[in-house]
Amino acid sequence: MTKKEKVLFIKEYFDKKYKDAECTLEYKTPAELMIATILAAQCTDARVNIVTKDLFKKYPDIYAFANADLKTLEHDIHSTGFYHNKAKNIISACKMLINDFGGIVPDTMEELLKLPGVGRKTANLLLGDVFLKPAIVVDTHAKRITKLIGLTNNTDPTKIEMDLKKIVPPEYSSQFCHCLVYHGREICIANRPKCRECGLVEICRYGGSFERKNKT
C-alpha cells in the first residue's frame, strides 16, 4: 500500500470515528487562537482553556495584551509553564500586530512567522482553522503517529510537514491533523497504545508488529 493509499484508508476510518474532530483550544477571534496556541507549548489544551477563560475577559483584545504589564501577565498565565517567555512573546506579538499589520492577524505563513512566539505549528493552525487554507499542524501526536504508521521517517517537524503535504489531500489536511490529536489521546496513546482497539492496526508498522507478537 502506498503512502497516499494509507492516507485514504486513514481518512475513511477517521471520518467514522472522529467526524466531529476540531481544534480543542477555545477561542473567538484569530488573535485569541494565536495566544492560546502560544500558551499551549509544553502545556495541555485543557489547562490552557482554563487559563484563557479568565484571561480573555481581563484582556479582551490585542490592544489590552499589547499594553499589559509583563509581571502581571506572567502571573496570569503562570500555570501554563514557561510563563516568562510566553508573556513576553504575547505582548510583543500583539504590539507587532498593531504596528505592522493594522491590528489584524495575517493570513500567510511568511507574515505569521514574523510574530514573536509563532512557529510553523501555530501558523499552520491559524491558516487551517481561521483562514481555511491547506495546512499541516505537526504537534506531538502527528509527529509520533505518522511515523508509527509509516507516512514519514523524519523526526524534524518541518520535514514531517513537507512529507505529509505530498500525500494528504489539501482540503483534508487541517481535519486530518485534528483527527490525529483525537486518535493520540484516545487510542494511540504514547507508551501505552491500544493497538487491539485501533482501526489502523493493519496499515501501521508498529501495530502490525504488535499484532504478530500477540496473536493467540
PDB file of N, CA, C and O in Angstrom, residues 120-153:
ATOM      1  N   ARG A 120       5.904  27.383  13.058  1.00  0.00           N
ATOM      2  CA  ARG A 120       5.118  26.786  11.975  1.00  0.00           C
ATOM      3  C   ARG A 120       3.865  26.081  12.504  1.00  0.00           C
ATOM      4  O   ARG A 120       2.822  26.083  11.848  1.00  0.00           O
ATOM      5  N   LYS A 121       3.953  25.482  13.689  1.00  0.00           N
ATOM      6  CA  LYS A 121       2.787  24.783  14.230  1.00  0.00           C
ATOM      7  C   LYS A 121       1.641  25.768  14.483  1.00  0.00           C
ATOM      8  O   LYS A 121       0.497  25.531  14.072  1.00  0.00           O
ATOM      9  N   THR A 122       1.956  26.864  15.158  1.00  0.00           N
ATOM     10  CA  THR A 122       0.938  27.885  15.429  1.00  0.00           C
ATOM     11  C   THR A 122       0.430  28.499  14.134  1.00  0.00           C
ATOM     12  O   THR A 122      -0.780  28.685  13.949  1.00  0.00           O
ATOM     13  N   ALA A 123       1.348  28.806  13.231  1.00  0.00           N
ATOM     14  CA  ALA A 123       0.964  29.421  11.957  1.00  0.00           C
ATOM     15  C   ALA A 123       0.042  28.501  11.167  1.00  0.00           C
ATOM     16  O   ALA A 123      -0.979  28.943  10.615  1.00  0.00           O
ATOM     17  N   ASN A 124       0.363  27.229  11.110  1.00  0.00           N
ATOM     18  CA  ASN A 124      -0.471  26.284  10.362  1.00  0.00           C
ATOM     19  C   ASN A 124      -1.848  26.122  10.991  1.00  0.00           C
ATOM     20  O   ASN A 124      -2.848  25.965  10.281  1.00  0.00           O
ATOM     21  N   LEU A 125      -1.906  26.159  12.309  1.00  0.00           N
ATOM     22  CA  LEU A 125      -3.202  26.056  12.975  1.00  0.00           C
ATOM     23  C   LEU A 125      -4.076  27.251  12.611  1.00  0.00           C
ATOM     24  O   LEU A 125      -5.264  27.100  12.314  1.00  0.00           O
ATOM     25  N   LEU A 126      -3.480  28.432  12.609  1.00  0.00           N
ATOM     26  CA  LEU A 126      -4.212  29.636  12.214  1.00  0.00           C
ATOM     27  C   LEU A 126      -4.640  29.574  10.749  1.00  0.00           C
ATOM     28  O   LEU A 126      -5.787  29.881  10.405  1.00  0.00           O
ATOM     29  N   LEU A 127      -3.724  29.168   9.889  1.00  0.00           N
ATOM     30  CA  LEU A 127      -4.034  29.094   8.462  1.00  0.00           C
ATOM     31  C   LEU A 127      -5.165  28.110   8.193  1.00  0.00           C
ATOM     32  O   LEU A 127      -6.061  28.378   7.382  1.00  0.00           O
ATOM     33  N   GLY A 128      -5.135  26.974   8.864  1.00  0.00           N
ATOM     34  CA  GLY A 128      -6.143  25.948   8.622  1.00  0.00           C
ATOM     35  C   GLY A 128      -7.486  26.240   9.250  1.00  0.00           C
ATOM     36  O   GLY A 128      -8.533  26.138   8.599  1.00  0.00           O
ATOM     37  N   ASP A 129      -7.488  26.634  10.531  1.00  0.00           N
ATOM     38  CA  ASP A 129      -8.749  26.791  11.266  1.00  0.00           C
ATOM     39  C   ASP A 129      -9.400  28.152  11.066  1.00  0.00           C
ATOM     40  O   ASP A 129     -10.625  28.254  11.030  1.00  0.00           O
ATOM     41  N   VAL A 130      -8.611  29.191  10.955  1.00  0.00           N
ATOM     42  CA  VAL A 130      -9.168  30.537  10.820  1.00  0.00           C
ATOM     43  C   VAL A 130      -9.365  30.917   9.359  1.00  0.00           C
ATOM     44  O   VAL A 130     -10.420  31.419   8.963  1.00  0.00           O
ATOM     45  N   PHE A 131      -8.336  30.665   8.551  1.00  0.00           N
ATOM     46  CA  PHE A 131      -8.372  31.123   7.164  1.00  0.00           C
ATOM     47  C   PHE A 131      -8.735  30.020   6.169  1.00  0.00           C
ATOM     48  O   PHE A 131      -8.796  30.261   4.963  1.00  0.00           O
ATOM     49  N   LEU A 132      -8.958  28.810   6.688  1.00  0.00           N
ATOM     50  CA  LEU A 132      -9.425  27.681   5.878  1.00  0.00           C
ATOM     51  C   LEU A 132      -8.517  27.383   4.692  1.00  0.00           C
ATOM     52  O   LEU A 132      -8.976  27.050   3.598  1.00  0.00           O
ATOM     53  N   LYS A 133      -7.228  27.515   4.927  1.00  0.00           N
ATOM     54  CA  LYS A 133      -6.243  27.200   3.903  1.00  0.00           C
ATOM     55  C   LYS A 133      -5.637  25.836   4.194  1.00  0.00           C
ATOM     56  O   LYS A 133      -5.637  25.374   5.336  1.00  0.00           O
ATOM     57  N   PRO A 134      -5.104  25.137   3.169  1.00  0.00           N
ATOM     58  CA  PRO A 134      -4.426  23.860   3.419  1.00  0.00           C
ATOM     59  C   PRO A 134      -3.282  24.061   4.410  1.00  0.00           C
ATOM     60  O   PRO A 134      -2.460  24.961   4.244  1.00  0.00           O
ATOM     61  N   ALA A 135      -3.251  23.253   5.456  1.00  0.00           N
ATOM     62  CA  ALA A 135      -2.226  23.426   6.487  1.00  0.00           C
ATOM     63  C   ALA A 135      -2.030  22.136   7.258  1.00  0.00           C
ATOM     64  O   ALA A 135      -2.997  21.461   7.615  1.00  0.00           O
ATOM     65  N   ILE A 136      -0.791  21.800   7.497  1.00  0.00           N
ATOM     66  CA  ILE A 136      -0.441  20.603   8.265  1.00  0.00           C
ATOM     67  C   ILE A 136       0.160  21.031   9.603  1.00  0.00           C
ATOM     68  O   ILE A 136       1.217  21.652   9.647  1.00  0.00           O
ATOM     69  N   VAL A 137      -0.535  20.719  10.686  1.00  0.00           N
ATOM     70  CA  VAL A 137      -0.052  21.039  12.028  1.00  0.00           C
ATOM     71  C   VAL A 137       0.681  19.824  12.585  1.00  0.00           C
ATOM     72  O   VAL A 137       0.076  18.781  12.838  1.00  0.00           O
ATOM     73  N   VAL A 138       1.974  19.956  12.768  1.00  0.00           N
ATOM     74  CA  VAL A 138       2.767  18.835  13.292  1.00  0.00           C
ATOM     75  C   VAL A 138       2.995  19.054  14.786  1.00  0.00           C
ATOM     76  O   VAL A 138       3.948  19.713  15.199  1.00  0.00           O
ATOM     77  N   ASP A 139       2.093  18.491  15.584  1.00  0.00           N
ATOM     78  CA  ASP A 139       2.271  18.524  17.033  1.00  0.00           C
ATOM     79  C   ASP A 139       2.811  17.172  17.477  1.00  0.00           C
ATOM     80  O   ASP A 139       3.205  16.335  16.655  1.00  0.00           O
ATOM     81  N   THR A 140       2.838  16.938  18.777  1.00  0.00           N
ATOM     82  CA  THR A 140       3.425  15.693  19.286  1.00  0.00           C
ATOM     83  C   THR A 140       2.673  14.462  18.804  1.00  0.00           C
ATOM     84  O   THR A 140       3.266  13.413  18.549  1.00  0.00           O
ATOM     85  N   HIS A 141       1.355  14.581  18.641  1.00  0.00           N
ATOM     86  CA  HIS A 141       0.557  13.444  18.171  1.00  0.00           C
ATOM     87  C   HIS A 141       0.851  13.143  16.703  1.00  0.00           C
ATOM     88  O   HIS A 141       1.077  11.983  16.333  1.00  0.00           O
ATOM     89  N   ALA A 142       0.837  14.173  15.876  1.00  0.00           N
ATOM     90  CA  ALA A 142       1.107  13.988  14.449  1.00  0.00           C
ATOM     91  C   ALA A 142       2.507  13.431  14.232  1.00  0.00           C
ATOM     92  O   ALA A 142       2.715  12.538  13.407  1.00  0.00           O
ATOM     93  N   LYS A 143       3.459  13.959  14.965  1.00  0.00           N
ATOM     94  CA  LYS A 143       4.855  13.528  14.830  1.00  0.00           C
ATOM     95  C   LYS A 143       4.995  12.041  15.142  1.00  0.00           C
ATOM     96  O   LYS A 143       5.628  11.293  14.394  1.00  0.00           O
ATOM     97  N   ARG A 144       4.380  11.602  16.218  1.00  0.00           N
ATOM     98  CA  ARG A 144       4.515  10.215  16.664  1.00  0.00           C
ATOM     99  C   ARG A 144       3.704   9.244  15.809  1.00  0.00           C
ATOM    100  O   ARG A 144       4.217   8.221  15.339  1.00  0.00           O
ATOM    101  N   ILE A 145       2.441   9.573  15.577  1.00  0.00           N
ATOM    102  CA  ILE A 145       1.547   8.631  14.900  1.00  0.00           C
ATOM    103  C   ILE A 145       1.903   8.451  13.436  1.00  0.00           C
ATOM    104  O   ILE A 145       1.879   7.332  12.909  1.00  0.00           O
ATOM    105  N   THR A 146       2.240   9.538  12.746  1.00  0.00           N
ATOM    106  CA  THR A 146       2.558   9.404  11.318  1.00  0.00           C
ATOM    107  C   THR A 146       3.828   8.590  11.103  1.00  0.00           C
ATOM    108  O   THR A 146       3.955   7.898  10.093  1.00  0.00           O
ATOM    109  N   LYS A 147       4.740   8.639  12.058  1.00  0.00           N
ATOM    110  CA  LYS A 147       5.947   7.820  11.932  1.00  0.00           C
ATOM    111  C   LYS A 147       5.638   6.356  12.224  1.00  0.00           C
ATOM    112  O   LYS A 147       6.121   5.460  11.537  1.00  0.00           O
ATOM    113  N   LEU A 148       4.808   6.098  13.228  1.00  0.00           N
ATOM    114  CA  LEU A 148       4.428   4.717  13.561  1.00  0.00           C
ATOM    115  C   LEU A 148       3.716   4.052  12.377  1.00  0.00           C
ATOM    116  O   LEU A 148       3.976   2.902  12.051  1.00  0.00           O
ATOM    117  N   ILE A 149       2.841   4.811  11.746  1.00  0.00           N
ATOM    118  CA  ILE A 149       2.071   4.263  10.618  1.00  0.00           C
ATOM    119  C   ILE A 149       2.942   4.081   9.385  1.00  0.00           C
ATOM    120  O   ILE A 149       2.706   3.195   8.570  1.00  0.00           O
ATOM    121  N   GLY A 150       3.966   4.934   9.267  1.00  0.00           N
ATOM    122  CA  GLY A 150       4.853   4.822   8.117  1.00  0.00           C
ATOM    123  C   GLY A 150       4.620   5.869   7.055  1.00  0.00           C
ATOM    124  O   GLY A 150       4.973   5.676   5.889  1.00  0.00           O
ATOM    125  N   LEU A 151       4.046   6.993   7.458  1.00  0.00           N
ATOM    126  CA  LEU A 151       3.825   8.077   6.496  1.00  0.00           C
ATOM    127  C   LEU A 151       5.064   8.958   6.360  1.00  0.00           C
ATOM    128  O   LEU A 151       5.176   9.735   5.409  1.00  0.00           O
ATOM    129  N   THR A 152       5.974   8.848   7.310  1.00  0.00           N
ATOM    130  CA  THR A 152       7.224   9.601   7.275  1.00  0.00           C
ATOM    131  C   THR A 152       8.285   8.857   8.072  1.00  0.00           C
ATOM    132  O   THR A 152       7.965   8.078   8.971  1.00  0.00           O
ATOM    133  N   ASN A 153       9.527   9.119   7.730  1.00  0.00           N
ATOM    134  CA  ASN A 153      10.648   8.563   8.507  1.00  0.00           C
ATOM    135  C   ASN A 153      11.417   9.678   9.217  1.00  0.00           C
ATOM    136  O   ASN A 153      12.406   9.422   9.890  1.00  0.00           O
TER     137      ASN A 153
END
